[in-house]
PDB file of C-alpha atoms in Angstrom:
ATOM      1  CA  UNK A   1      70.082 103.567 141.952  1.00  0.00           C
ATOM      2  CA  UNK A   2      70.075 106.532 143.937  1.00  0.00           C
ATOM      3  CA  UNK A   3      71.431 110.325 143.530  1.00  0.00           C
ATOM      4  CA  UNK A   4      73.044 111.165 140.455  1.00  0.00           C
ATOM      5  CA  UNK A   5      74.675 108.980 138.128  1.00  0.00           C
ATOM      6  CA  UNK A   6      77.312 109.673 135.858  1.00  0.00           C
ATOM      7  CA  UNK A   7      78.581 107.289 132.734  1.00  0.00           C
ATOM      8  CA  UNK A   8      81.102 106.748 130.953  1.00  0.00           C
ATOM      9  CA  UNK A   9      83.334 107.602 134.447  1.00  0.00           C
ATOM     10  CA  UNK A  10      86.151 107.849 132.340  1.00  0.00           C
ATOM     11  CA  UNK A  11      86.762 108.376 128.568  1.00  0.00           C
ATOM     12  CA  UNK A  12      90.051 108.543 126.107  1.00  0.00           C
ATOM     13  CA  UNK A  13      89.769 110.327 122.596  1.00  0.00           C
ATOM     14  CA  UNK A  14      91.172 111.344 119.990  1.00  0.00           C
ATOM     15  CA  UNK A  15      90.099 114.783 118.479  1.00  0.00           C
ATOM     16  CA  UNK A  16      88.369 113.653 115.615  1.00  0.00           C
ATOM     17  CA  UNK A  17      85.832 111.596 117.962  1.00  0.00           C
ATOM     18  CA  UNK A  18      82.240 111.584 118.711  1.00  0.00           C
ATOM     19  CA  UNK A  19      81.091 110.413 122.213  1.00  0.00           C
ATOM     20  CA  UNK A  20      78.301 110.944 124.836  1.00  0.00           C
ATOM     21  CA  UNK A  21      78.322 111.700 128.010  1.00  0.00           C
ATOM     22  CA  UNK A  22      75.443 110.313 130.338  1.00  0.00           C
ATOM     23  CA  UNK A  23      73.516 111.746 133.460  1.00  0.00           C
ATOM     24  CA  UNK A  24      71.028 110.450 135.026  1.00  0.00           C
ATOM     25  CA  UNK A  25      69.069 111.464 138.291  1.00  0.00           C
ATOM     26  CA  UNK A  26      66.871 109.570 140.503  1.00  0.00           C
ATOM     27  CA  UNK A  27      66.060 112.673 142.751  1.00  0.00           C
ATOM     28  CA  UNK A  28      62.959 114.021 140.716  1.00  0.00           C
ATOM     29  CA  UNK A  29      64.272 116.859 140.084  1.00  0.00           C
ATOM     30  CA  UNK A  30      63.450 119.471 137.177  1.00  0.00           C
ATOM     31  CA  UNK A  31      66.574 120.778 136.662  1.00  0.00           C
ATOM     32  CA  UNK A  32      69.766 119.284 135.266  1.00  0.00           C
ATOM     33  CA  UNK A  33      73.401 121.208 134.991  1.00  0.00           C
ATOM     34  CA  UNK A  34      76.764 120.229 132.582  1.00  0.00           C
ATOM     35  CA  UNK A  35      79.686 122.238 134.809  1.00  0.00           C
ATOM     36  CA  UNK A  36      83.163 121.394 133.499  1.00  0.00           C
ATOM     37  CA  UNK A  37      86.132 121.399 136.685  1.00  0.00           C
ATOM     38  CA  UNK A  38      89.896 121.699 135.279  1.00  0.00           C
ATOM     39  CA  UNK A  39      92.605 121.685 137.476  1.00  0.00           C
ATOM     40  CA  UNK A  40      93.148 125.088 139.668  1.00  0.00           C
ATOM     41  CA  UNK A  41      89.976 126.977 138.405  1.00  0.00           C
ATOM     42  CA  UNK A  42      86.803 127.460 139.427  1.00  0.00           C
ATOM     43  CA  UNK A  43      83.849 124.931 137.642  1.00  0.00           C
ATOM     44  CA  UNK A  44      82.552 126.504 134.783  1.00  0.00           C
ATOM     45  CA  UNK A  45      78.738 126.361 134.559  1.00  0.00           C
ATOM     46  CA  UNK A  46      78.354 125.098 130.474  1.00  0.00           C
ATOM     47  CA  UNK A  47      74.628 124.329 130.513  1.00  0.00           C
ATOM     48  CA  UNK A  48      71.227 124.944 132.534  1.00  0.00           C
ATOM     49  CA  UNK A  49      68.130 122.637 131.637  1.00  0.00           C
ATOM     50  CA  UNK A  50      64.811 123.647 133.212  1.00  0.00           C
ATOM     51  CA  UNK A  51      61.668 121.617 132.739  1.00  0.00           C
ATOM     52  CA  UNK A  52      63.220 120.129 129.894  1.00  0.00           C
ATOM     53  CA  UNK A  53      64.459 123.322 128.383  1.00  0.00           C
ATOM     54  CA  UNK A  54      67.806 125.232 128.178  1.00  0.00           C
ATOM     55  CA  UNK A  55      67.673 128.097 130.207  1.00  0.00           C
ATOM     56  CA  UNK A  56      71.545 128.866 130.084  1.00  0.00           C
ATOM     57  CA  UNK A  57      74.568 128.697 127.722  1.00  0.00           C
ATOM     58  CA  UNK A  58      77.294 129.844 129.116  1.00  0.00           C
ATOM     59  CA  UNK A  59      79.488 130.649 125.882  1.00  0.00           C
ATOM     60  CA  UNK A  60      80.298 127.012 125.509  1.00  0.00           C
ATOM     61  CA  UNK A  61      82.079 126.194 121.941  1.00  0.00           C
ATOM     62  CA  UNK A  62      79.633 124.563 119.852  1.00  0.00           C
ATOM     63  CA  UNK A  63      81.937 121.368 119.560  1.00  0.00           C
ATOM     64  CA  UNK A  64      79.741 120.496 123.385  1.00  0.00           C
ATOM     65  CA  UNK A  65      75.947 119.832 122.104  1.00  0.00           C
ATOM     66  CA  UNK A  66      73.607 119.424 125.386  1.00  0.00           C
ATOM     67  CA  UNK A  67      70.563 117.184 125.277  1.00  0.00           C
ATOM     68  CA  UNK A  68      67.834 116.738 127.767  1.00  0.00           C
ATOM     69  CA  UNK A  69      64.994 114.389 126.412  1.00  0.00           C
ATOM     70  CA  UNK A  70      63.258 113.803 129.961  1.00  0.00           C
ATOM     71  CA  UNK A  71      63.340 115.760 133.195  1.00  0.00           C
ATOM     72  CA  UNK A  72      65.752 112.863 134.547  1.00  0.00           C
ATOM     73  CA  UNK A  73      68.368 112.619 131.883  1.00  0.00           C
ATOM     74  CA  UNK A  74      71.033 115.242 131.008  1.00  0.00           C
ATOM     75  CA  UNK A  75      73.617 114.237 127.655  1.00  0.00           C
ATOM     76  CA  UNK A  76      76.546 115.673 126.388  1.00  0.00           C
ATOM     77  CA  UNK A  77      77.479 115.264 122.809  1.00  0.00           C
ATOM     78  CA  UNK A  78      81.221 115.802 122.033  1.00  0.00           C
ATOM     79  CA  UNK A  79      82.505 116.219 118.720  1.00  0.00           C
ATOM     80  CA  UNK A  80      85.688 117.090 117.540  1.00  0.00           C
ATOM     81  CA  UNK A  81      87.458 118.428 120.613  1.00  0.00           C
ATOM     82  CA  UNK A  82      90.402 119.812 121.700  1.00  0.00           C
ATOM     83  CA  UNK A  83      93.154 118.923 124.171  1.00  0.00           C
ATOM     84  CA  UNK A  84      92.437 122.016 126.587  1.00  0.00           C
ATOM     85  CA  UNK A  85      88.375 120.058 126.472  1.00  0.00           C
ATOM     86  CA  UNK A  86      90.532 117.362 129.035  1.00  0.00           C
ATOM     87  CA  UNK A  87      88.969 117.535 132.542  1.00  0.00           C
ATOM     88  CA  UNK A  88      86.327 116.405 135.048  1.00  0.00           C
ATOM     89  CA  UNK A  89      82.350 116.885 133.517  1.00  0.00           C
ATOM     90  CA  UNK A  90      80.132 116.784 135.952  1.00  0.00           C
ATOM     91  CA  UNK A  91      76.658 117.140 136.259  1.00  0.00           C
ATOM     92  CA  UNK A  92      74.052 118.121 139.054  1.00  0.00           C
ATOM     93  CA  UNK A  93      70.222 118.432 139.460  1.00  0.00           C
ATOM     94  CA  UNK A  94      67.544 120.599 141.683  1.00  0.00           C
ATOM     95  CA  UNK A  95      64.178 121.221 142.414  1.00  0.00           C
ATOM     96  CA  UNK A  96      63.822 124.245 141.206  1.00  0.00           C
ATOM     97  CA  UNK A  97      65.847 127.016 139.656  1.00  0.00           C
ATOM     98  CA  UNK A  98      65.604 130.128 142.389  1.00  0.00           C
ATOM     99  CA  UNK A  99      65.845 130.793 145.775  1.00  0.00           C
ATOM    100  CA  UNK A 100      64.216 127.553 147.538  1.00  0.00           C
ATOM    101  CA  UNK A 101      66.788 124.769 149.454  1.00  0.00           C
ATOM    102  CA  UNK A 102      69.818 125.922 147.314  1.00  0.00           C
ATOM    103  CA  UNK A 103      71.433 122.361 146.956  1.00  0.00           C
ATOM    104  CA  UNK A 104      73.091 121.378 143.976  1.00  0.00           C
ATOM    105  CA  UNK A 105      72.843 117.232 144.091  1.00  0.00           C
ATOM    106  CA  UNK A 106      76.075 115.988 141.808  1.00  0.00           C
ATOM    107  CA  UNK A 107      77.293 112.983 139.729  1.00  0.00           C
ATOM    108  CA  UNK A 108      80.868 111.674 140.841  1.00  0.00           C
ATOM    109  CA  UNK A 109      81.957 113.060 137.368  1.00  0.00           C
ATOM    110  CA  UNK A 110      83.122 112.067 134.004  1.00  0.00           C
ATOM    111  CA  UNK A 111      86.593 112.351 133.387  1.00  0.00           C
ATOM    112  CA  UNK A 112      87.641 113.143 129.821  1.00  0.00           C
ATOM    113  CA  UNK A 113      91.064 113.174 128.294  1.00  0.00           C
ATOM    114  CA  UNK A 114      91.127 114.315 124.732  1.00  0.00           C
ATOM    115  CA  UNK A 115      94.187 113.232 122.996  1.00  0.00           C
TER     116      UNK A 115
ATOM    117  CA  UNK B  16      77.621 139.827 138.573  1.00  0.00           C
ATOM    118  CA  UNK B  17      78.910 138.005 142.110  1.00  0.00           C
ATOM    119  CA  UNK B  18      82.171 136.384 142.754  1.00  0.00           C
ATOM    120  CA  UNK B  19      84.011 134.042 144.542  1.00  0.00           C
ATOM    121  CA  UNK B  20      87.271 134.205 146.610  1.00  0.00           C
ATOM    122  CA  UNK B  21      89.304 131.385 148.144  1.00  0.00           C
ATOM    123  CA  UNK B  22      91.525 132.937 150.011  1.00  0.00           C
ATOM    124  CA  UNK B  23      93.895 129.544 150.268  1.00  0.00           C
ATOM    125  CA  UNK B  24      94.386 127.181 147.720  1.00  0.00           C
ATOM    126  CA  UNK B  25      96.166 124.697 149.853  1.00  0.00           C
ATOM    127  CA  UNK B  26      95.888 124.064 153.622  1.00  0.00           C
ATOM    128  CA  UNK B  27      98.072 121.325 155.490  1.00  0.00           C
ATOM    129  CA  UNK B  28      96.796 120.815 158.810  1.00  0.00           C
ATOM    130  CA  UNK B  29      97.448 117.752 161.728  1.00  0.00           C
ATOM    131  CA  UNK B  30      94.692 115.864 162.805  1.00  0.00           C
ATOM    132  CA  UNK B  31      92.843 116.849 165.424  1.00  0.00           C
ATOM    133  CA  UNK B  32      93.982 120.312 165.264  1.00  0.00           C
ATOM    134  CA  UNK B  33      91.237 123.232 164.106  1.00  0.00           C
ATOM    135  CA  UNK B  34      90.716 124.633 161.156  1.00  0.00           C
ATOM    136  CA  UNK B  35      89.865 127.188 158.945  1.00  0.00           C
ATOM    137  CA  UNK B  36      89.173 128.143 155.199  1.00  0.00           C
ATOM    138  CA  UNK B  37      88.748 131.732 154.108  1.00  0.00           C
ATOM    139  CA  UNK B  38      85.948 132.855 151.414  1.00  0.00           C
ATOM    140  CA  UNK B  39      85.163 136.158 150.300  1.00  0.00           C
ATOM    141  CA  UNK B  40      82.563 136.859 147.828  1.00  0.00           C
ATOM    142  CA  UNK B  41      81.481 140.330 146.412  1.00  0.00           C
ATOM    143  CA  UNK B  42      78.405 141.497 145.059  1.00  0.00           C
ATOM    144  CA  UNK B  43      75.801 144.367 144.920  1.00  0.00           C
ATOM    145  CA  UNK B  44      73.105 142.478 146.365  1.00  0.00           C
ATOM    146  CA  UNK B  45      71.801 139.778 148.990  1.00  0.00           C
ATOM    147  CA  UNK B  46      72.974 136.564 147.773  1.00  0.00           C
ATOM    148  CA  UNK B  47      72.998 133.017 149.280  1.00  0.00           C
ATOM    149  CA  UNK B  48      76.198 131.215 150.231  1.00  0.00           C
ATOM    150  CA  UNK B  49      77.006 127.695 150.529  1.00  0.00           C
ATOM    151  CA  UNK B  50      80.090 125.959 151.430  1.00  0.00           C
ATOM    152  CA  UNK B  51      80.154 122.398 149.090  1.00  0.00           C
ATOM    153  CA  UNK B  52      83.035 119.565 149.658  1.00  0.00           C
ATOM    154  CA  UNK B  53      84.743 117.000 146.977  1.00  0.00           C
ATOM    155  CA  UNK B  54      86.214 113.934 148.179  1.00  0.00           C
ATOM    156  CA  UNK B  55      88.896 112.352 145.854  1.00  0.00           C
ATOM    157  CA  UNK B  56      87.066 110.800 142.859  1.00  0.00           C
ATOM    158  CA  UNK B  57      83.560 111.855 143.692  1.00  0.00           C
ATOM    159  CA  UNK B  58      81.210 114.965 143.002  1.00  0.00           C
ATOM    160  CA  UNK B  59      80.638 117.898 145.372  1.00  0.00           C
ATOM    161  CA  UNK B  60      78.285 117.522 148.587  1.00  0.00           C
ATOM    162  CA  UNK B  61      76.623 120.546 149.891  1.00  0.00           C
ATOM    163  CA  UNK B  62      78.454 121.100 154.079  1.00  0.00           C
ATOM    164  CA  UNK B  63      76.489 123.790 154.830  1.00  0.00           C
ATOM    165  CA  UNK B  64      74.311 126.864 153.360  1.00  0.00           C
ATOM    166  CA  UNK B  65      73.276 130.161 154.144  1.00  0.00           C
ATOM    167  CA  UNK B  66      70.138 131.561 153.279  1.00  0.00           C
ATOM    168  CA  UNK B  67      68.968 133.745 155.895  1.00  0.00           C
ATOM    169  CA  UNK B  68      68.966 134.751 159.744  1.00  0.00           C
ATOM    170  CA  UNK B  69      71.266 133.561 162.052  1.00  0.00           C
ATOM    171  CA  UNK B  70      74.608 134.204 160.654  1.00  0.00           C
ATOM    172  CA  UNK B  71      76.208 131.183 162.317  1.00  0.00           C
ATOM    173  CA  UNK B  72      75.638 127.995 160.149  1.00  0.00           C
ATOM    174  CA  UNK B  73      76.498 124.923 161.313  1.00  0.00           C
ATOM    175  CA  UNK B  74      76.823 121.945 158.436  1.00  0.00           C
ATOM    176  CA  UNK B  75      77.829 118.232 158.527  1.00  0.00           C
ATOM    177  CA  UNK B  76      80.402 116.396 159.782  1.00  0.00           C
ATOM    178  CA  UNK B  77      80.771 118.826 162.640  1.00  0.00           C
ATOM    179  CA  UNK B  78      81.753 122.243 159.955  1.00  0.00           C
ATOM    180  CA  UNK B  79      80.103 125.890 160.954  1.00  0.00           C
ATOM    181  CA  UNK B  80      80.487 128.611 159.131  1.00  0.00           C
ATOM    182  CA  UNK B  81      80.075 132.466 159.604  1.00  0.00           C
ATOM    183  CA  UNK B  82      78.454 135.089 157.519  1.00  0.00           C
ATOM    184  CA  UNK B  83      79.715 138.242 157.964  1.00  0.00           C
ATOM    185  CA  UNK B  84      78.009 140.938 155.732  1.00  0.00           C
ATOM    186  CA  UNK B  85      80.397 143.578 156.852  1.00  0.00           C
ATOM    187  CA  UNK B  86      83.623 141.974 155.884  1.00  0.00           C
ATOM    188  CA  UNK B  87      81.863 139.728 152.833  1.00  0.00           C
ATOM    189  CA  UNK B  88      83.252 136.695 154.438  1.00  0.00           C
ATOM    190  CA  UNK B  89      82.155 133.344 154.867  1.00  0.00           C
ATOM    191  CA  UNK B  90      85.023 131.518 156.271  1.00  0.00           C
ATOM    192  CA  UNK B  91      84.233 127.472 157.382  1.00  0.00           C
ATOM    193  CA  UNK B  92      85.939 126.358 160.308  1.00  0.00           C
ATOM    194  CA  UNK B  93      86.269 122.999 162.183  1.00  0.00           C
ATOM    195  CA  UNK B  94      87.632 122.952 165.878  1.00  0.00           C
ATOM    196  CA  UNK B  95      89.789 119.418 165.624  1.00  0.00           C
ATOM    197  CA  UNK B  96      89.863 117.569 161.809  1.00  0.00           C
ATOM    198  CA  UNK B  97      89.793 114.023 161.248  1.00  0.00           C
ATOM    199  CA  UNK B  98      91.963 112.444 158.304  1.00  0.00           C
ATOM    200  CA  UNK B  99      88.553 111.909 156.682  1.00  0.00           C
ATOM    201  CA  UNK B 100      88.569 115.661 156.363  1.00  0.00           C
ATOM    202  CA  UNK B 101      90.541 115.441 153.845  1.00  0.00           C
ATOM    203  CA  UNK B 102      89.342 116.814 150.767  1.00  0.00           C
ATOM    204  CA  UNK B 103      88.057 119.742 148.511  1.00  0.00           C
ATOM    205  CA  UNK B 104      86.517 122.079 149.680  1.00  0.00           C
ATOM    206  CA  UNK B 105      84.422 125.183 147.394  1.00  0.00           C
ATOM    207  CA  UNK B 106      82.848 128.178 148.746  1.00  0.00           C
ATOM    208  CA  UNK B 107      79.967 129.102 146.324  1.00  0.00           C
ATOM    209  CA  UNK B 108      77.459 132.411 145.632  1.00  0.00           C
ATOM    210  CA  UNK B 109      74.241 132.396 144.036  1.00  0.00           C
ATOM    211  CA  UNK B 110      71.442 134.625 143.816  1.00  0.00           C
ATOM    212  CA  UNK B 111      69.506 131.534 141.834  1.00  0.00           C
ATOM    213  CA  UNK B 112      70.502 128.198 140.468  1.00  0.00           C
ATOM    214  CA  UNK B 113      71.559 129.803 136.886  1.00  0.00           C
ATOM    215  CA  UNK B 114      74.031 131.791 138.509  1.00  0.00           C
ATOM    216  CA  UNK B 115      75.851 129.941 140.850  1.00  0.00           C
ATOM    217  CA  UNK B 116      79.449 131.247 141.118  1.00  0.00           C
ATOM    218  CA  UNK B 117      82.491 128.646 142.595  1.00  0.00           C
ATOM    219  CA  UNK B 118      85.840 129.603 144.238  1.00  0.00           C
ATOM    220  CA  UNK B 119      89.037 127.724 142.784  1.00  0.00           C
ATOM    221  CA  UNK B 120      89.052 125.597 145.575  1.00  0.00           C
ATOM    222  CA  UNK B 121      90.940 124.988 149.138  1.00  0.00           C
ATOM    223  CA  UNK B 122      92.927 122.055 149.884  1.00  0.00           C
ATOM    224  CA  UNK B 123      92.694 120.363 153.235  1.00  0.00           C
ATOM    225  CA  UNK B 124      94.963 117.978 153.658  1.00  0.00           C
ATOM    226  CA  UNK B 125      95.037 116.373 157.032  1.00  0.00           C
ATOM    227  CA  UNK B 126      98.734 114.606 158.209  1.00  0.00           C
ATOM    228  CA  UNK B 127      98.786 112.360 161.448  1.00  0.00           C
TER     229      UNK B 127
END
């Protein structure tokens, strides 16, 4: 495995639901990102994880719960969400936070559809 | 804070013909730019970046882009697109990893 990996690539649920989302990067990098794309607007930058640690929350409902046990795996917890939730989560890594090569490396995306 | 202007949200072009897609970002200080492209059912891959000096970048697949601090512009261009340029394509402004700002999008499609 190489890159960024992304699982479930697609998920169905209903709004009452629990479910994970899964990243995992094989880059060794120490810093992991949850962005959400919907249709026609910009991504939306949920969560930042640096070293292990959150270093961003981007006003992101509490229903989304972020977890980052190692420096090479990102989750997403989702718990009773909403239809406007639907869209594409994806999730990229770096080496380091500032300044330095500027690349963003990204999954291929999970793509959720909240019923 | 910085933001992010696509100044297209759709582009048809025919193949082989050249190309370009406007950005304009604003902000009150030196930022980095970065040009990032989304084929259909994948993530974003960095084309090209700018970080400093010469204000001609030149990325993969044969993309450049200009910087141009005057008119806050960093349009990409292509001189003759292949079908395979069809895709997504975000212009992006950062001034560090945590703040990393993404246009709506552009568009190519690329008709025979």
């Amino acid at each position: 495995e190489t890159g960024v990996t992304q699982t479930p690539r697609h998920l169905v649920m209903g709004m009452t639901n629990k479910k994970s989302l899964k990243c995992e990067q094989h880059l060794g990098h120490n810093a992991m990102y949850w962005y959400k794309q919907s249709a026609k607007k910009p991504l939306e930058l949920m969560f930042v994880y640096s070293l292990e640690e959150r270093v961003e929350n981007n006003s992101v409902p509490s229903r989304f719960s972020p977890e980052c046990p190692n420096s090479s795996h990102l989750f997403l917890h989702l718990h009773t969400l909403q239809p406007e939730d639907s869209a594409l989560y994806l999730c990229a890594s770096s080496q380091g936070l500032a300044g330095g090569t500027g690349e963003l490396f990204f999954g291929e995306g999970s793509r959720l559809t909240v019923l | 804070a910085q933001s992010v202007t696509q100044l297209d949200s759709q582009v048809p072009v025919f193949e082989e013909a050249p190309v370009e897609l406007r950005c304009n970002y604003s902000s009150s200080v030196s930022v980095y730019l970065f040009w990032y492209v989304q084929y259909p059912n994948q993530g974003l891959q960095l084309l090209l970046k700018y970080l400093s000096g010469s204000t001609l970048v030149k990325g993969i697949n044969g993309f450049e882009a200009e910087f141009n601090k005057s008119q806050t512009s960093f349009h990409l261009r292509k001189p003759s697109v292949h079908i395979s340029d069809t895709a997504e394509y975000f212009c992006a402004v950062s001034r560090a990893f945590n703040d990393m700002r993404f246009g709506a999008g552009t568009r190519l499609t690329v008709k025979p």
